[in-house]
CSV table of C-alpha atoms in Angstrom, one decimal:
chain,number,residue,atom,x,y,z
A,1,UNK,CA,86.5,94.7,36.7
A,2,UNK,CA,82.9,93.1,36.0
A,3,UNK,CA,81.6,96.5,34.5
A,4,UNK,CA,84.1,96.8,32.4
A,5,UNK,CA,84.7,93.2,30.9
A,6,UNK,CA,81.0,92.8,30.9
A,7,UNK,CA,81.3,96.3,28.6
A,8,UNK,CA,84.2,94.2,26.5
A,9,UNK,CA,82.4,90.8,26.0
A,10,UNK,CA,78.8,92.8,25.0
A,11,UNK,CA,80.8,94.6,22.1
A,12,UNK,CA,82.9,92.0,21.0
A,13,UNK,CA,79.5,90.0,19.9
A,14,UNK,CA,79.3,92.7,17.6
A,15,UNK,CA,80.2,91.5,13.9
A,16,UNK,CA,83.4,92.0,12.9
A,17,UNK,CA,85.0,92.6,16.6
A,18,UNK,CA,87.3,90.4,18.3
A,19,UNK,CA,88.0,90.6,22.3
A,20,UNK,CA,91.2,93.3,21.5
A,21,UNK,CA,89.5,95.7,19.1
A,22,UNK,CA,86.2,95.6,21.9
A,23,UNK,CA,89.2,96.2,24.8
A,24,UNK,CA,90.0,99.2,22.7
A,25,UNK,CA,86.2,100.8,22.1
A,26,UNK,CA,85.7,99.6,25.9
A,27,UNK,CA,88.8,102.1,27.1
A,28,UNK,CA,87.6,104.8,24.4
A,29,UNK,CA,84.4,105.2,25.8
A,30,UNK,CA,85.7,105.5,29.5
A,31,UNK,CA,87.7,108.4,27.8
A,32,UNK,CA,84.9,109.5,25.9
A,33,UNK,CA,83.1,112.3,27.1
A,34,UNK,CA,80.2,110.9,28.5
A,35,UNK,CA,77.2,112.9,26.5
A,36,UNK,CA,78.6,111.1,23.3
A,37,UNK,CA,78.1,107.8,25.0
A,38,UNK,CA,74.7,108.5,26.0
A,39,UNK,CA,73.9,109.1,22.5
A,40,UNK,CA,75.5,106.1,20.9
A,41,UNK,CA,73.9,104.2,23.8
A,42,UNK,CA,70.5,105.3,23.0
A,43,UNK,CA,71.0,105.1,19.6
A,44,UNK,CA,71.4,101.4,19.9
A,45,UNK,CA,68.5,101.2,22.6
A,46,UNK,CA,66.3,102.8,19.9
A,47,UNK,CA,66.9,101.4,16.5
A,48,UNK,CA,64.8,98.8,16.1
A,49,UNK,CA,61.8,101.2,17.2
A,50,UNK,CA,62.6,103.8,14.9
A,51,UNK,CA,63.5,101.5,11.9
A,52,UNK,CA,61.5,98.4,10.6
A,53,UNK,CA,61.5,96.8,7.4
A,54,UNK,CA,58.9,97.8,4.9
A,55,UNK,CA,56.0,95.8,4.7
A,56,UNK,CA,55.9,95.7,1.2
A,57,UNK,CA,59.6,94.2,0.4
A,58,UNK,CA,61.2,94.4,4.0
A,59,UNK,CA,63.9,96.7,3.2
A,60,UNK,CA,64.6,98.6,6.4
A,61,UNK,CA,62.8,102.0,6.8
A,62,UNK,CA,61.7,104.9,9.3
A,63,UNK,CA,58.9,105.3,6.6
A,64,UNK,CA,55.5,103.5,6.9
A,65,UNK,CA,56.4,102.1,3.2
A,66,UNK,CA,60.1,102.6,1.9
A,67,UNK,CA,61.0,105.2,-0.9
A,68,UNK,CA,61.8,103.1,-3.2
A,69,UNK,CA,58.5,101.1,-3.3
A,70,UNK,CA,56.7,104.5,-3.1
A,71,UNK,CA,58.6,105.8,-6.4
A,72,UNK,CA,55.6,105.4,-8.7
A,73,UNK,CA,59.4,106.1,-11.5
A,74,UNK,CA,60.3,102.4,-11.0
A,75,UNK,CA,59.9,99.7,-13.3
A,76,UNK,CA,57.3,97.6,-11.7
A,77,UNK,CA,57.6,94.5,-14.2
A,78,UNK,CA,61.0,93.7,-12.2
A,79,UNK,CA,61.6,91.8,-8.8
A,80,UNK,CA,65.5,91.8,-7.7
A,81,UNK,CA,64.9,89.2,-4.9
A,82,UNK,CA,67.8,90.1,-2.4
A,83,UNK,CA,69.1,88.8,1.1
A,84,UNK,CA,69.6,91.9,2.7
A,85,UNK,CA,68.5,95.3,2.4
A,86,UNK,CA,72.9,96.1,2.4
A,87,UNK,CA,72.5,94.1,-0.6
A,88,UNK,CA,69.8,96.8,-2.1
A,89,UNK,CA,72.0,99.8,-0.9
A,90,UNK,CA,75.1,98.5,-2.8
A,91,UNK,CA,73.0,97.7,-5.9
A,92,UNK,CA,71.1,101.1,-5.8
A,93,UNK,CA,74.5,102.8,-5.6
A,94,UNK,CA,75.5,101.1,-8.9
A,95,UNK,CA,73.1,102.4,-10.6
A,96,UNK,CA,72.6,99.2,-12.7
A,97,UNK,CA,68.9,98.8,-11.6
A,98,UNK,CA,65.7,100.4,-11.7
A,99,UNK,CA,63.2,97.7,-10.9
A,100,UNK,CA,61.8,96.8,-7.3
A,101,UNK,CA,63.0,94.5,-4.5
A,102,UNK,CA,62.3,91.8,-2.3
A,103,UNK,CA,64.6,91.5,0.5
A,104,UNK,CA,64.6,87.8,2.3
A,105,UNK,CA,66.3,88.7,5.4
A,106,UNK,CA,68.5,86.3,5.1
A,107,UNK,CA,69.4,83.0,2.9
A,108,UNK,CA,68.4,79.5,3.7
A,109,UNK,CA,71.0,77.8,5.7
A,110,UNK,CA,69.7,74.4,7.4
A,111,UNK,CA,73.1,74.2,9.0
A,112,UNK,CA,72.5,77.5,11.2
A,113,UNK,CA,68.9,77.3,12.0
A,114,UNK,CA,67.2,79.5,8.8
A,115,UNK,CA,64.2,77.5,7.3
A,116,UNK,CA,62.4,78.9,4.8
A,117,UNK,CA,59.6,80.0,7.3
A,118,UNK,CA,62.2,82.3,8.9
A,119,UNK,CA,62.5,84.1,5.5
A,120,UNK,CA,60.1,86.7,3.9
A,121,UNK,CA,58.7,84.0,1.4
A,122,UNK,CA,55.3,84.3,2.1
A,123,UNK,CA,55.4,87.7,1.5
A,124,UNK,CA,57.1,87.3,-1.9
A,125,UNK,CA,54.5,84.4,-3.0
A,126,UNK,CA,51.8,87.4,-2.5
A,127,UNK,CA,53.4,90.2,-4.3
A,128,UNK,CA,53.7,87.6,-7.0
A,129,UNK,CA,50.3,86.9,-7.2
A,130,UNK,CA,49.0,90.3,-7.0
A,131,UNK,CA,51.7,92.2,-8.9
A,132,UNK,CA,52.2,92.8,-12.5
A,133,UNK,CA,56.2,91.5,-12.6
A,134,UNK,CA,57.4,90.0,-15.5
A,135,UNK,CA,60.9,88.9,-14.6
A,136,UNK,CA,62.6,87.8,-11.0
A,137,UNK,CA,66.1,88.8,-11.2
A,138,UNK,CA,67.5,86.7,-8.4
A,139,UNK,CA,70.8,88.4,-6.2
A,140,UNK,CA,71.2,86.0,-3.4
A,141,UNK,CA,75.0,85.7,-2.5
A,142,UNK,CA,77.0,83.5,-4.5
A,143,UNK,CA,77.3,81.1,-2.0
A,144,UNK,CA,75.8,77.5,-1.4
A,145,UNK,CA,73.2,78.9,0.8
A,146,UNK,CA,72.7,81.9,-1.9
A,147,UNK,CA,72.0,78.9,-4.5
A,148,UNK,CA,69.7,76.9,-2.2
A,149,UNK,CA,67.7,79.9,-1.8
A,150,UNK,CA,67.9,81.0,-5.7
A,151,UNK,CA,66.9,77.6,-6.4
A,152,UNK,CA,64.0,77.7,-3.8
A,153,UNK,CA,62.7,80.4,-4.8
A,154,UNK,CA,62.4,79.0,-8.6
A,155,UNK,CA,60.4,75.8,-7.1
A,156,UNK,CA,58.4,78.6,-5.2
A,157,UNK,CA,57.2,80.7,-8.2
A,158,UNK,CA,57.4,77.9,-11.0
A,159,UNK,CA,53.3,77.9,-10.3
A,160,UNK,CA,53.6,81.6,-12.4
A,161,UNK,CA,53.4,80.4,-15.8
A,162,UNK,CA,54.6,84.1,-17.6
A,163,UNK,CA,57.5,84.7,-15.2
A,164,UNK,CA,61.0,85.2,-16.9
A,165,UNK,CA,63.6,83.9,-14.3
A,166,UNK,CA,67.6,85.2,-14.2
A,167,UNK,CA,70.7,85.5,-11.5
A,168,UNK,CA,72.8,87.8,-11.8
A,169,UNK,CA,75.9,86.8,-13.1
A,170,UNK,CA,78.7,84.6,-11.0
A,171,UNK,CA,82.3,84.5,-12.0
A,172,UNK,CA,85.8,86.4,-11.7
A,173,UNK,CA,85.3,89.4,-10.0
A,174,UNK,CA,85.1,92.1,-12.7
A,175,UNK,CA,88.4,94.3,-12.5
A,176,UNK,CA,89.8,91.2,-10.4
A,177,UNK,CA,93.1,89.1,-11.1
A,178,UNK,CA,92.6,85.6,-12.2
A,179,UNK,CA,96.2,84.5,-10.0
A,180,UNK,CA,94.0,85.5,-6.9
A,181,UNK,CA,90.5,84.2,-7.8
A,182,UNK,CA,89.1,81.4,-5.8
A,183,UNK,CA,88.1,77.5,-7.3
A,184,UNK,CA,84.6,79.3,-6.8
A,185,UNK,CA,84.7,81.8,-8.8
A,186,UNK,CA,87.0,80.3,-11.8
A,187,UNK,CA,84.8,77.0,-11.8
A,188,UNK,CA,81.8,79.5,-12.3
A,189,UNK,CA,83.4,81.4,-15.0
A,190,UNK,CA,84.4,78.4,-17.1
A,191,UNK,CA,80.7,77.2,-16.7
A,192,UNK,CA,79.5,80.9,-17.8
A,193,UNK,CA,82.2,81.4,-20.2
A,194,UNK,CA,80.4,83.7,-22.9
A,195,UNK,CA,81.1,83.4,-26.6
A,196,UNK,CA,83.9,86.2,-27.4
B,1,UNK,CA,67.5,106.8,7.0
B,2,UNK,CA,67.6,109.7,9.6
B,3,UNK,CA,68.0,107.2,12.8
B,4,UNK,CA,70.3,104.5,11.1
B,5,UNK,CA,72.7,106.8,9.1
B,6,UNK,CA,72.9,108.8,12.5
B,7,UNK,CA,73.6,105.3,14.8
B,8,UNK,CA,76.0,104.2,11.1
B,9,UNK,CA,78.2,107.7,12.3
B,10,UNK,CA,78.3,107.2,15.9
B,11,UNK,CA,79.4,103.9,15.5
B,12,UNK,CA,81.8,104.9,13.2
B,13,UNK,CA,83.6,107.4,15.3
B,14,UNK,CA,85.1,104.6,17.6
B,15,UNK,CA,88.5,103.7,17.4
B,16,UNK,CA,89.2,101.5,14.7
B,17,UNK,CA,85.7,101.5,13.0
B,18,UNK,CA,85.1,102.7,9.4
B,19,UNK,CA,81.6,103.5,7.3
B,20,UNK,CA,82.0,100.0,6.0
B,21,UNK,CA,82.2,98.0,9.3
B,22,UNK,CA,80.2,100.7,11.3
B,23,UNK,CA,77.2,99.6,8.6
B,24,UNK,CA,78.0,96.4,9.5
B,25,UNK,CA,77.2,96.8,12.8
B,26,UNK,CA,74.3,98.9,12.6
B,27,UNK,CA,72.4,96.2,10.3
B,28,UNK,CA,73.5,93.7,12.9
B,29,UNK,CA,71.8,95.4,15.6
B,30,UNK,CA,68.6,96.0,13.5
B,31,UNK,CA,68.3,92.2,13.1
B,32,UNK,CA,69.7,92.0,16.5
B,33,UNK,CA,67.7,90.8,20.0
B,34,UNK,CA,66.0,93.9,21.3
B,35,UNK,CA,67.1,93.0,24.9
B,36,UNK,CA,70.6,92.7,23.7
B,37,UNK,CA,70.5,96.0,22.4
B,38,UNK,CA,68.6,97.9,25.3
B,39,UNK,CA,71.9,95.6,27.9
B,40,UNK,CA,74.7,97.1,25.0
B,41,UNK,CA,73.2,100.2,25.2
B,42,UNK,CA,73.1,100.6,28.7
B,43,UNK,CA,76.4,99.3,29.6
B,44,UNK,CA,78.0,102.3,27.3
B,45,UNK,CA,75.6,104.5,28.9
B,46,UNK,CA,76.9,103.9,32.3
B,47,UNK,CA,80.6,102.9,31.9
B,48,UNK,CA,81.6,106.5,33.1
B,49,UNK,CA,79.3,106.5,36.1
B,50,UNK,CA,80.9,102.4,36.9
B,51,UNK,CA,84.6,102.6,36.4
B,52,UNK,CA,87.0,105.4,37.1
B,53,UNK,CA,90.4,106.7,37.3
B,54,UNK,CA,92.1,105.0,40.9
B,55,UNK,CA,92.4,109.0,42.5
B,56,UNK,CA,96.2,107.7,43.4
B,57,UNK,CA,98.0,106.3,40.6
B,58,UNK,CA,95.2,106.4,37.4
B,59,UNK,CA,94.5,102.9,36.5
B,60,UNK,CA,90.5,102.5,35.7
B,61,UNK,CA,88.7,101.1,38.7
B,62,UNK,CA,85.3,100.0,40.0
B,63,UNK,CA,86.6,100.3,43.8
B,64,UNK,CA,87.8,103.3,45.8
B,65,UNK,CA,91.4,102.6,45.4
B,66,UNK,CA,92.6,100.1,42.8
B,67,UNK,CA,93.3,96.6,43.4
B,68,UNK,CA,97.0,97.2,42.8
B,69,UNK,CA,97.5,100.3,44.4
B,70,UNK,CA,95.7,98.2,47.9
B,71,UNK,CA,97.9,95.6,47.5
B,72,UNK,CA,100.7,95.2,49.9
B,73,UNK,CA,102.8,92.9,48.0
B,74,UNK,CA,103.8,94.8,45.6
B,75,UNK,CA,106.8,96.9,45.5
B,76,UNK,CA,106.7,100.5,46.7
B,77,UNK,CA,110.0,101.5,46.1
B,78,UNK,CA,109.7,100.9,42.1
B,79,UNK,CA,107.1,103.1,39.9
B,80,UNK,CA,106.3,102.8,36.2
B,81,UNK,CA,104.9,105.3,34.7
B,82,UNK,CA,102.3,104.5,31.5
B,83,UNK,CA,100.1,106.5,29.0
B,84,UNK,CA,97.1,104.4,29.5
B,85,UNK,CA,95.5,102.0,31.8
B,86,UNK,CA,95.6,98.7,29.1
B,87,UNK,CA,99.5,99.6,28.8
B,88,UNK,CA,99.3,98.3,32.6
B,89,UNK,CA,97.1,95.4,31.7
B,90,UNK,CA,99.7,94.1,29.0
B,91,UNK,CA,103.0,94.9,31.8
B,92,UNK,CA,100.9,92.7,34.4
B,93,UNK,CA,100.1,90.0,31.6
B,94,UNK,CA,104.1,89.7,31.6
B,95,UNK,CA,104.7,89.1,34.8
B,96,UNK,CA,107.7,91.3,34.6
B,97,UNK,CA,107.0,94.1,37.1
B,98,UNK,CA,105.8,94.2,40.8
B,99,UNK,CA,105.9,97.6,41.5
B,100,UNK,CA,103.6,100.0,41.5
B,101,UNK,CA,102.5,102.2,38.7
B,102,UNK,CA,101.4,105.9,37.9
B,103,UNK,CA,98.6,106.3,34.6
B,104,UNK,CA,98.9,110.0,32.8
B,105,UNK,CA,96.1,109.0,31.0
B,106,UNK,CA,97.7,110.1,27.5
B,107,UNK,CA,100.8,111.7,25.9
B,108,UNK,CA,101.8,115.3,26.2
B,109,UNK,CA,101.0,115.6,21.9
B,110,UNK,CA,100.7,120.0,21.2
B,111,UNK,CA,99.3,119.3,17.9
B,112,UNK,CA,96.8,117.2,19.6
B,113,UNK,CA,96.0,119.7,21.9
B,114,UNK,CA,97.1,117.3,24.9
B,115,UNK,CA,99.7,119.7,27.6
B,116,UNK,CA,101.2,118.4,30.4
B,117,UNK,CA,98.5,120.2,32.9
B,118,UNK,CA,95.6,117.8,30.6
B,119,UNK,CA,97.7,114.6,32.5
B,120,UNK,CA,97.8,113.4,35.9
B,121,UNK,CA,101.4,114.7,36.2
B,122,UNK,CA,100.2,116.7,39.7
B,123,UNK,CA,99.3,113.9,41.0
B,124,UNK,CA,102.9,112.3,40.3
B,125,UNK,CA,104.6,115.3,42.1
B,126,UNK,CA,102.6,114.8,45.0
B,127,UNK,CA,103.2,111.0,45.1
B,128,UNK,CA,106.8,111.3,45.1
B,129,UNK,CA,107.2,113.6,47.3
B,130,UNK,CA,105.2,112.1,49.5
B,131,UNK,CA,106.7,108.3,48.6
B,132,UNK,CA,109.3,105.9,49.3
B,133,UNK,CA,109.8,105.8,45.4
B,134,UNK,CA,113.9,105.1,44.1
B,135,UNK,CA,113.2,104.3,40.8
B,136,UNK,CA,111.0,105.7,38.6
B,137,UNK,CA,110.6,103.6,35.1
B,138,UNK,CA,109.5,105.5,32.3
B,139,UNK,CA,106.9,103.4,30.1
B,140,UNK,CA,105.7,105.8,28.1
B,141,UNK,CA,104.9,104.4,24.2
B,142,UNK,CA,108.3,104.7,21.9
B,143,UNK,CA,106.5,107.1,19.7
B,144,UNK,CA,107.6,111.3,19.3
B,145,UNK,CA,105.0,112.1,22.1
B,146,UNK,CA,106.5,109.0,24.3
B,147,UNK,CA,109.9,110.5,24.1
B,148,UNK,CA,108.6,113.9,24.6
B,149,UNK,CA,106.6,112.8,28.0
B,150,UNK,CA,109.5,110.6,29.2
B,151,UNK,CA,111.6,114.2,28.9
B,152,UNK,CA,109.5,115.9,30.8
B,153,UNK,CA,108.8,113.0,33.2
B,154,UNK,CA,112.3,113.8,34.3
B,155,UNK,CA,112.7,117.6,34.3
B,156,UNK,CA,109.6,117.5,36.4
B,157,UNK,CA,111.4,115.5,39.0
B,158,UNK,CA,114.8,116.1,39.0
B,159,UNK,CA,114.5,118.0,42.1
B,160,UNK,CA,114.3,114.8,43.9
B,161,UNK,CA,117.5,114.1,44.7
B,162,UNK,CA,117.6,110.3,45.7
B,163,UNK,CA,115.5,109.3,42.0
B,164,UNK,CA,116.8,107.0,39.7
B,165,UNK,CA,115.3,107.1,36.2
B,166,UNK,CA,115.1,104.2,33.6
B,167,UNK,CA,113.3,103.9,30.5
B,168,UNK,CA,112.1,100.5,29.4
B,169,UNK,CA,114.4,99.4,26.4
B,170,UNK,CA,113.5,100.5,22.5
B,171,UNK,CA,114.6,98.6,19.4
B,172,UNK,CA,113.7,95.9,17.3
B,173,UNK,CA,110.8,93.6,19.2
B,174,UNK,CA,111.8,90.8,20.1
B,175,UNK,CA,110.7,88.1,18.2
B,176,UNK,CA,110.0,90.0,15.4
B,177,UNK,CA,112.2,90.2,12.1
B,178,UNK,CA,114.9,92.4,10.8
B,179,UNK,CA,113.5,92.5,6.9
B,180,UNK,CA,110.2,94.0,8.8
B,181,UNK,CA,111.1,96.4,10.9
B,182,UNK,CA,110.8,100.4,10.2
B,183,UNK,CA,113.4,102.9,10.5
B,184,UNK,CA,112.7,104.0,14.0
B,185,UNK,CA,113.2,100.5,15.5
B,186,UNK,CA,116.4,100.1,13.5
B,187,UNK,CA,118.0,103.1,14.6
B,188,UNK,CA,117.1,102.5,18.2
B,189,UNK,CA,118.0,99.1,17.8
B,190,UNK,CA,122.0,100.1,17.1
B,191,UNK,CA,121.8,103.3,19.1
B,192,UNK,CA,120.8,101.0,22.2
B,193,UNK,CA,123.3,97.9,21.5
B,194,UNK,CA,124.2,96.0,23.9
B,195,UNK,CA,128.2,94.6,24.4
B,196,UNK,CA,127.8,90.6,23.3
């Protein structure tokens, strides 16, 4: 049936989804009453009209600037330089943070195409310049494309001679067990073993 | 985010999607193509208006009649009834079967508000009556609504006189291992035994 496996092979490009769990949305939606399908379908037509990222920091919003960059509460001194605005969300959940952000869109990765003209760089350089921060907190993935972007964007603002550089903190997972910890994290928190 | 929490819960409403992955998704399609949106979109739009039910035994079709139902090859004495169309697709994977095949398109499930007159069992009257059918074999899932459908499967035909009835066998699956198998496979597995 070319509608339908055309249906299956469009949503198992979708992250996360493998040809049997698309097989299984596919038949759900021929179930599905067919309003609710015209919705999600729209919805996905839509999205990118409806929500851009900010031109300030590039986290996605339906706002001309997001909320967060329009809170006149948050500490402007501090830049959390991010990959993705999922990264912000998960950060603003905790609660740990009250700074700004600078989302990248993504970390350099030569392998897969992503130079760092393809990342929101220029845009950081700028806010640098005209801003009044104080420290870059860097929060790219801790990953080897997480530290080639950390590490560029050090070389990047290294011309700002007040800047107070940090990463956040790589090691076991906090509430983690050391028996299922990867050579990645343990070798890290050997390296960043704190005095006790 | 009105538009993205809103496409984050549609998303999430489709079988075997949580928040988590459903965010997931929606973040992929914000970075996505816009013309591979607007094709994904559209397909789930107009999967309903595409594919349908075969109006003689169920399975989901693009033609008038199904490609199984039109083909005279197959076996018109022997019908297997199923739940779903993909419980079809899996049988003819096998290679086991060369009948023909009736869809219900469900379980008869009270709680879930799914009655006998909510499945294509009218249609199964009709075709046996009007059919060279001798066996009927019951595929129905080996679940408490798969029993209950197979049992009234056959009260609903046991007026025809000439009908044999089978249901395909239950137990442990083959292949699989005794340590992990639940309580419902055992039991069927030495209720069913077979002399050795």
């Amino acid at each position: 049936m070319e509608a339908l496996d055309s249906l299956i092979y469009k949503i198992s490009r979708l992250p996360g989804l493998g040809p049997k769990s698309a097989r299984r949305i596919a038949y759900h939606l021929l179930k599905n009453d067919a309003e609710f399908n015209k919705t999600l379908g729209e919805a996905i037509i839509n999205i990118k009209d409806k929500v851009h990222p900010c031109p300030v920091c590039g986290i996605y919003t339906e706002h001309d600037i997001c909320s967060i960059c329009n809170d006149s509460s948050r500490n402007r001194e501090f830049l959390c330089i991010v990959e993705e605005t999922q990264d912000v969300n998960v950060i603003e959940d905790s609660g740990v943070y009250k700074g700004l952000y600078h989302v990248l869109g993504g970390a350099i990765s030569i392998l897969d195409g992503i130079y760092p003209e393809n990342l929101r760089f220029k845009e950081l350089d700028k806010r640098i310049a005209e801003g009044q921060f104080t420290e870059i907190i860097i929060a790219t993935n801790p990953t080897d494309q997480g530290d080639t972007t950390a590490a560029y964007i050090k070389k990047l603002l290294s011309k700002y001679p007040n800047l107070h550089f940090s990463r956040i903190a790589q090691g076991l997972q906090a509430g983690g067990d050391i028996e299922f910890a990867n050579h990645r994290a343990l070798y890290q928190s050997f390296k960043n073993r704190l005095s006790f």
